[in-house]
C-alpha positions as CSV (number, residue, x, y, z in Angstrom):
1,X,-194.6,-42.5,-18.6
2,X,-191.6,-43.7,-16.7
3,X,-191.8,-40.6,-14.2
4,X,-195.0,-40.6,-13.2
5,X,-194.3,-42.5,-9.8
6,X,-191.7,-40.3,-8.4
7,X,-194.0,-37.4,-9.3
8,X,-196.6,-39.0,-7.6
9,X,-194.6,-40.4,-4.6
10,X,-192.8,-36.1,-5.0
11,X,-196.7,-34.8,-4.6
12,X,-197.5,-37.0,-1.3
13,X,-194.4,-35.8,0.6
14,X,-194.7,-32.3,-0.3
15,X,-198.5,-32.9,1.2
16,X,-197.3,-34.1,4.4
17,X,-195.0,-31.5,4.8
18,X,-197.4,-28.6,3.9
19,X,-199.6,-30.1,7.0
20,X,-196.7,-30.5,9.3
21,X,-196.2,-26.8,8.4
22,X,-199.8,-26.1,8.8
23,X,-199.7,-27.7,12.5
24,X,-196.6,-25.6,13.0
25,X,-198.1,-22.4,12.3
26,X,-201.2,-22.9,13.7
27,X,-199.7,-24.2,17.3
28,X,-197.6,-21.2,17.2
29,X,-200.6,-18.8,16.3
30,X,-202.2,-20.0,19.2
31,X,-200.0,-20.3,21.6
32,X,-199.0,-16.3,20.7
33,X,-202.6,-15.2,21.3
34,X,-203.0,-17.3,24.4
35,X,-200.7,-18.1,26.2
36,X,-202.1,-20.9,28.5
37,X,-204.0,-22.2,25.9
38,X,-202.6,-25.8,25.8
39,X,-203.1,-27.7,22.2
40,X,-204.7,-31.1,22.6
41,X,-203.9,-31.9,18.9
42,X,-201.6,-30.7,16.6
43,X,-198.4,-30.7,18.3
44,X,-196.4,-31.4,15.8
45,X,-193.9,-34.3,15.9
46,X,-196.5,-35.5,18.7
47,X,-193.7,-36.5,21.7
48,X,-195.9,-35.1,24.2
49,X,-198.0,-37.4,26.4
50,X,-200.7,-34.9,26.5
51,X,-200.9,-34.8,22.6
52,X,-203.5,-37.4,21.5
53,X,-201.4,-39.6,18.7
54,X,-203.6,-40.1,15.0
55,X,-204.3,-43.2,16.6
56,X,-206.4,-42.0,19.4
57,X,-208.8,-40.2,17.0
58,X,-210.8,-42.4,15.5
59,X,-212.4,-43.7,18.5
60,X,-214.5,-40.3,18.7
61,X,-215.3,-40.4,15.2
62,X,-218.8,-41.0,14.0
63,X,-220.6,-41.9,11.0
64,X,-222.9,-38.9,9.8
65,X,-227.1,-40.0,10.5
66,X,-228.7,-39.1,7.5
67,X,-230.9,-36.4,9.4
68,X,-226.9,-34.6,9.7
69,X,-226.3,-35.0,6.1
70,X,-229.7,-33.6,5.2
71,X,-229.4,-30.5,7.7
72,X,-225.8,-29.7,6.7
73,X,-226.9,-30.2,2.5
74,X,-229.8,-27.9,2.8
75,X,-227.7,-25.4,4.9
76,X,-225.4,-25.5,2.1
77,X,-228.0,-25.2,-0.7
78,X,-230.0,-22.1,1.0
79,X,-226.6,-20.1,1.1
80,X,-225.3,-21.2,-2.3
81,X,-228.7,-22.0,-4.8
82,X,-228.7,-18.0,-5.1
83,X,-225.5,-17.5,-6.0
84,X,-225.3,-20.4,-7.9
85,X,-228.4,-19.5,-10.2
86,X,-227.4,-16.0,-10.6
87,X,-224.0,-17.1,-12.5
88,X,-226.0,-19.8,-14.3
89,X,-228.5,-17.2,-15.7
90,X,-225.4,-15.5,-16.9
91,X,-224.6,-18.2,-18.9
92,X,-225.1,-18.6,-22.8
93,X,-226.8,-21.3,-22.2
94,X,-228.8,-23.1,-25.6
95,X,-232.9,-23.6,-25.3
96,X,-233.5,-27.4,-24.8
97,X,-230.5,-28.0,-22.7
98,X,-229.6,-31.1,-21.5
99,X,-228.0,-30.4,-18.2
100,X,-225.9,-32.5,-15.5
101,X,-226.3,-31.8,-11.7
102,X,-223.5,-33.9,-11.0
103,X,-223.5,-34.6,-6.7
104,X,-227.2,-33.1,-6.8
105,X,-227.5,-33.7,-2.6
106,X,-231.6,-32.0,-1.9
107,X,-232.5,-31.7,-5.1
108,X,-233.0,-28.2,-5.0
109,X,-230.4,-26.7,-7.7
110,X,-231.7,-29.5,-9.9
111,X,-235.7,-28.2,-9.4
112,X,-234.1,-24.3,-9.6
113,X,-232.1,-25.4,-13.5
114,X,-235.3,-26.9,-14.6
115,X,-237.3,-24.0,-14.3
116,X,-234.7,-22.6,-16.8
117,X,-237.0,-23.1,-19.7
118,X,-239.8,-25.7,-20.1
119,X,-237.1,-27.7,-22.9
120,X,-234.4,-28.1,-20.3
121,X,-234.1,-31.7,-18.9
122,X,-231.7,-31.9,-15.8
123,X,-230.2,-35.1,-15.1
124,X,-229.4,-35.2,-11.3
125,X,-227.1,-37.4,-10.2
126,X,-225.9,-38.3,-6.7
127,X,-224.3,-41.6,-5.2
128,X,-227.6,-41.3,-2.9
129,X,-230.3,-39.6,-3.9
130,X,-232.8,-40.0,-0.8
131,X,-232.8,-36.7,0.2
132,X,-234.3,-36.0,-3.6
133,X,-238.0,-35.4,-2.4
134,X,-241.0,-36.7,-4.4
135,X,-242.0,-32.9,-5.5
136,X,-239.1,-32.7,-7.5
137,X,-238.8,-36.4,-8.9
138,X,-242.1,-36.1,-10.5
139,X,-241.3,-33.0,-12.5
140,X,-241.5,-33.6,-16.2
141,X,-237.9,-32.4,-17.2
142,X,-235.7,-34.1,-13.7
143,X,-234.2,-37.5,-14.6
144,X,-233.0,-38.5,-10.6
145,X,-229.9,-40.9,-11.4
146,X,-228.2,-43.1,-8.0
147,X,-224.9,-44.2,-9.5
148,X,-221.3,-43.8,-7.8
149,X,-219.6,-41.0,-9.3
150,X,-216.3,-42.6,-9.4
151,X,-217.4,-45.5,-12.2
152,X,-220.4,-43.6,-13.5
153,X,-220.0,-43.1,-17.4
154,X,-222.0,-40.3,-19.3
155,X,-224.8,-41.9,-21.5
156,X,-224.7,-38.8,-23.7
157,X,-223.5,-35.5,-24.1
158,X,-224.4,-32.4,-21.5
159,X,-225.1,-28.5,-22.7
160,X,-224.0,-27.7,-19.0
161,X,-222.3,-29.7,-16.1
162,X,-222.8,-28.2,-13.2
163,X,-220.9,-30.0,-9.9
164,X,-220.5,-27.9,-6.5
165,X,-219.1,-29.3,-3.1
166,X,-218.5,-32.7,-4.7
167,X,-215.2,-32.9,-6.2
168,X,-213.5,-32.1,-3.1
169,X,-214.8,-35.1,-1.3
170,X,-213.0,-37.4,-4.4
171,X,-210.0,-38.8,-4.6
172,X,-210.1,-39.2,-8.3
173,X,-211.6,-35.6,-8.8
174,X,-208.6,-35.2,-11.1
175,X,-209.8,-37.8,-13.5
176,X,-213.5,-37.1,-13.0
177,X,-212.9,-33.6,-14.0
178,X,-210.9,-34.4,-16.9
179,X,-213.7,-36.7,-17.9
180,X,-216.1,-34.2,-18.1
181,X,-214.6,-32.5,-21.0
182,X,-216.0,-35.2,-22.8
183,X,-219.5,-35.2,-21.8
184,X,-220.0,-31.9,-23.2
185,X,-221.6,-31.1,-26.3
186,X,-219.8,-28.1,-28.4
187,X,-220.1,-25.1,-26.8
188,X,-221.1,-26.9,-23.7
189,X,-220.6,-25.3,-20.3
190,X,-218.7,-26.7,-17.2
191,X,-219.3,-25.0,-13.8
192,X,-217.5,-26.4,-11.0
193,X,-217.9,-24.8,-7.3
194,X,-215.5,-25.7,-3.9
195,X,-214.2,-24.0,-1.4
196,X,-211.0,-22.7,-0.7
197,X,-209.8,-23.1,2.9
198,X,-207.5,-20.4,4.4
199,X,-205.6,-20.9,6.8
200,X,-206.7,-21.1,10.0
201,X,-203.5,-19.9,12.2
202,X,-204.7,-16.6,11.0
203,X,-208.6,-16.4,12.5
204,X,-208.6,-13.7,15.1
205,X,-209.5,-15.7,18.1
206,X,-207.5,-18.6,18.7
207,X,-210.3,-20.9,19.9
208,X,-212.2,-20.6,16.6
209,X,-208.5,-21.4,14.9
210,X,-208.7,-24.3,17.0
211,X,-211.7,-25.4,15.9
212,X,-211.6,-24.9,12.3
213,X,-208.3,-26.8,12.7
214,X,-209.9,-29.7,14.2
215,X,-212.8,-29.6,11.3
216,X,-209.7,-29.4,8.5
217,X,-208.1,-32.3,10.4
218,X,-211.4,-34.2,9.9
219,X,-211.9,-33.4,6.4
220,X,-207.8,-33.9,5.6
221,X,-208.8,-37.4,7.4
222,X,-211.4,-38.3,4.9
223,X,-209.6,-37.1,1.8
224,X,-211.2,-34.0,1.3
225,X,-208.9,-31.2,-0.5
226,X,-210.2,-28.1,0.9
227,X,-207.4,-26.1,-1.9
228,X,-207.8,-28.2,-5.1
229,X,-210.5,-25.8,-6.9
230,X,-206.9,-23.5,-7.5
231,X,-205.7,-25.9,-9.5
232,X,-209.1,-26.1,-11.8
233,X,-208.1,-22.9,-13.9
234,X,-205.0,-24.1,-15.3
235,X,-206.2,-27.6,-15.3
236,X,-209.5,-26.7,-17.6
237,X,-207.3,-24.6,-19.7
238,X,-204.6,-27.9,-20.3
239,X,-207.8,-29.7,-21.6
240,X,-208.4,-26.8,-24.0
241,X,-211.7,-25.5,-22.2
242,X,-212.1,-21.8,-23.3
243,X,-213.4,-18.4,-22.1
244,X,-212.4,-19.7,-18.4
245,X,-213.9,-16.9,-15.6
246,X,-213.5,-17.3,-11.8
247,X,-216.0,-15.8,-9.6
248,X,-216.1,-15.8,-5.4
249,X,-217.9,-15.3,-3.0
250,X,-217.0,-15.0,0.9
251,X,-217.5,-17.8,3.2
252,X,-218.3,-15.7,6.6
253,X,-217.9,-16.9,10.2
254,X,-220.2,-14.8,12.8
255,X,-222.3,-12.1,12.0
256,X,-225.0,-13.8,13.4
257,X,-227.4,-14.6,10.5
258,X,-224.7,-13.8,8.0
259,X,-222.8,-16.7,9.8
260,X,-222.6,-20.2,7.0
261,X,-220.7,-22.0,9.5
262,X,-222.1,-22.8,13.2
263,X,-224.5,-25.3,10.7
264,X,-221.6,-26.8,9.2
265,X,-219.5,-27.7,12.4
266,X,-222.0,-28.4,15.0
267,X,-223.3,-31.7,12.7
268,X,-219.7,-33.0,12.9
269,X,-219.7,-32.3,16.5
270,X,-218.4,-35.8,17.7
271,X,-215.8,-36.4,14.9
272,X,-213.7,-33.2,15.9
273,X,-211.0,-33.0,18.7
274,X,-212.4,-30.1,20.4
275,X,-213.8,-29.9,23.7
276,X,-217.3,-28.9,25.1
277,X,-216.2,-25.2,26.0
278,X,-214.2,-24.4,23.2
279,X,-217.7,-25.6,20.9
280,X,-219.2,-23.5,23.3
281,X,-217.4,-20.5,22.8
282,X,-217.2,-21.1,18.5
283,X,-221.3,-21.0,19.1
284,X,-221.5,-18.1,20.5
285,X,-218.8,-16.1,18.2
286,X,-220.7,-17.1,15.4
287,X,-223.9,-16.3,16.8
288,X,-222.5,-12.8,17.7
289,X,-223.6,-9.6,15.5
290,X,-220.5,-7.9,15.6
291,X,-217.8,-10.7,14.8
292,X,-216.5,-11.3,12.0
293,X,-214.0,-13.8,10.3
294,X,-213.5,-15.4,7.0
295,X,-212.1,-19.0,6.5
296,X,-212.8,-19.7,3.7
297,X,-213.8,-17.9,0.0
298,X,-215.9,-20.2,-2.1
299,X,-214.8,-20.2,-5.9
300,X,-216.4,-20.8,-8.9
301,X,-215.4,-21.5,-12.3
302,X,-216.3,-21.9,-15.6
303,X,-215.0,-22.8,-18.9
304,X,-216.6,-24.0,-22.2
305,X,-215.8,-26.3,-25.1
């Protein structure tokens, strides 16, 4: 008990030094591709006068409208609900289920688990659930729940939990997570789906590394861990979770309609430190056929009791 605190205060400093490192490379990356491409941001110890200072970002920031939110969750749920349903149906799953949407965002995953079978009743649970529409809160078998994830305690036990792109976004996912061991019945199934970010210094083009450095600025900003579903594995297998399986899928950037990520940026437009013509030219990379990049692989795992 007595070391927790200089484990804790050990895990914040080696996290500021991994970003430092992260500026480093990517300022470097850049500037070898191009070199009269000047960094606004990032500039590591931040001496110059032309670097903005931390301070000078949040007066561009802005609060995502809810017509954002909704755009960027379905964008989100039409690339993954497919994927996502096709490792579900691979699950051994028990008829009459009792299943957890936990960070349900549209709705539609919810609709998709309760046409598993006409006994399954999906509980789906967000910390807003007004982008739920009416077509899928009337179904028999959905049970539409508004509580804040963080304090939100299990009324019973689950057959499956299934939580994708919300963990990330918590600083207590480590709790949470650990939590959900116990909200599963015997043999029940936890499925848990982030991303994991690579790192940008390496795209291709160094405008797009610019830009997806300014979008892992924002989420760094606002406590998102875009590399914690690594540590999932091992941490399910510490809580004695069994048959654990990993399974991935590519998150691309360009191909034109291939591309996830033109949909996920241009929403959070105004909260990035990029400039009009470097937006510009990330629109039209990922609009183009023939380019090709990949940020980010999105992992899944899962692990039963």
């Amino acid at each position: 008990m007595g070391d927790r605190r200089p484990v804790v205060h050990l895990r914040a400093a080696v996290g500021d030094v991994a970003k430092r490192e992260r500026s480093n490379r990517t300022r470097q990356s850049y500037e070898a591709k191009s070199g009269a491409h000047q960094l606004n941001r990032r500039c590591g110890d931040g001496s110059a006068s032309e670097c903005p200072t931390a301070r000078s970002v949040p007066a561009r920031e802005r609060i995502a409208t809810a017509g954002d939110t909704a755009a960027r969750l379905t964008h989100i749920a039409n690339l993954m609900d497919q994927h996502s349903m096709q490792i579900i149906r691979a699950l051994p799953i028990r008829p009459y289920a009792n299943i957890l949407d936990f960070g349900a965002g549209t709705g539609s995953l919810g609709a998709a688990l309760a046409d598993l079978d006409p006994g399954t009743t999906v509980h789906a649970l967000d910390h807003d659930t007004s982008l739920i529409p009416e077509v899928v809160r009337k179904r028999p078998n959905v049970r539409v729940i508004e509580a804040d994830a963080t304090t939100w305690r299990a009324p019973r036990r689950f057959d499956l939990i299934h939580a994708r792109f919300t963990l990330i976004h918590i600083p207590e996912r480590d709790r949470i997570l650990a939590g959900m061991r116990n909200w599963l019945n015997p043999g029940g199934i936890l499925m848990v789906t982030e991303p994991y970010q690579l790192d940008e210094a390496n795209a291709p083009d160094p405008v797009v590394a610019r830009v997806l450095g300014a979008y892992h600025d924002y989420l760094d900003r606002n406590g998102t861990a875009l590399t914690w579903i690594r540590t999932v594995p091992a941490m399910l297998g510490t809580l004695g979770l069994l048959d654990i399986e990993i399974h991935a899928k590519a998150g691309r950037l360009g191909g034109g309609r291939h591309d996830r990520w033109l949909k996920l940026i241009e929403p959070l437009r105004g909260s990035l430190d990029i400039t009009d013509e470097e937006f510009e030219h990330f629109r039209q990379i990922t609009r183009s056929a023939g380019w090709h990049d990949l940020p980010q692989i999105i992992l899944t795992v899962t692990a039963r009791t």
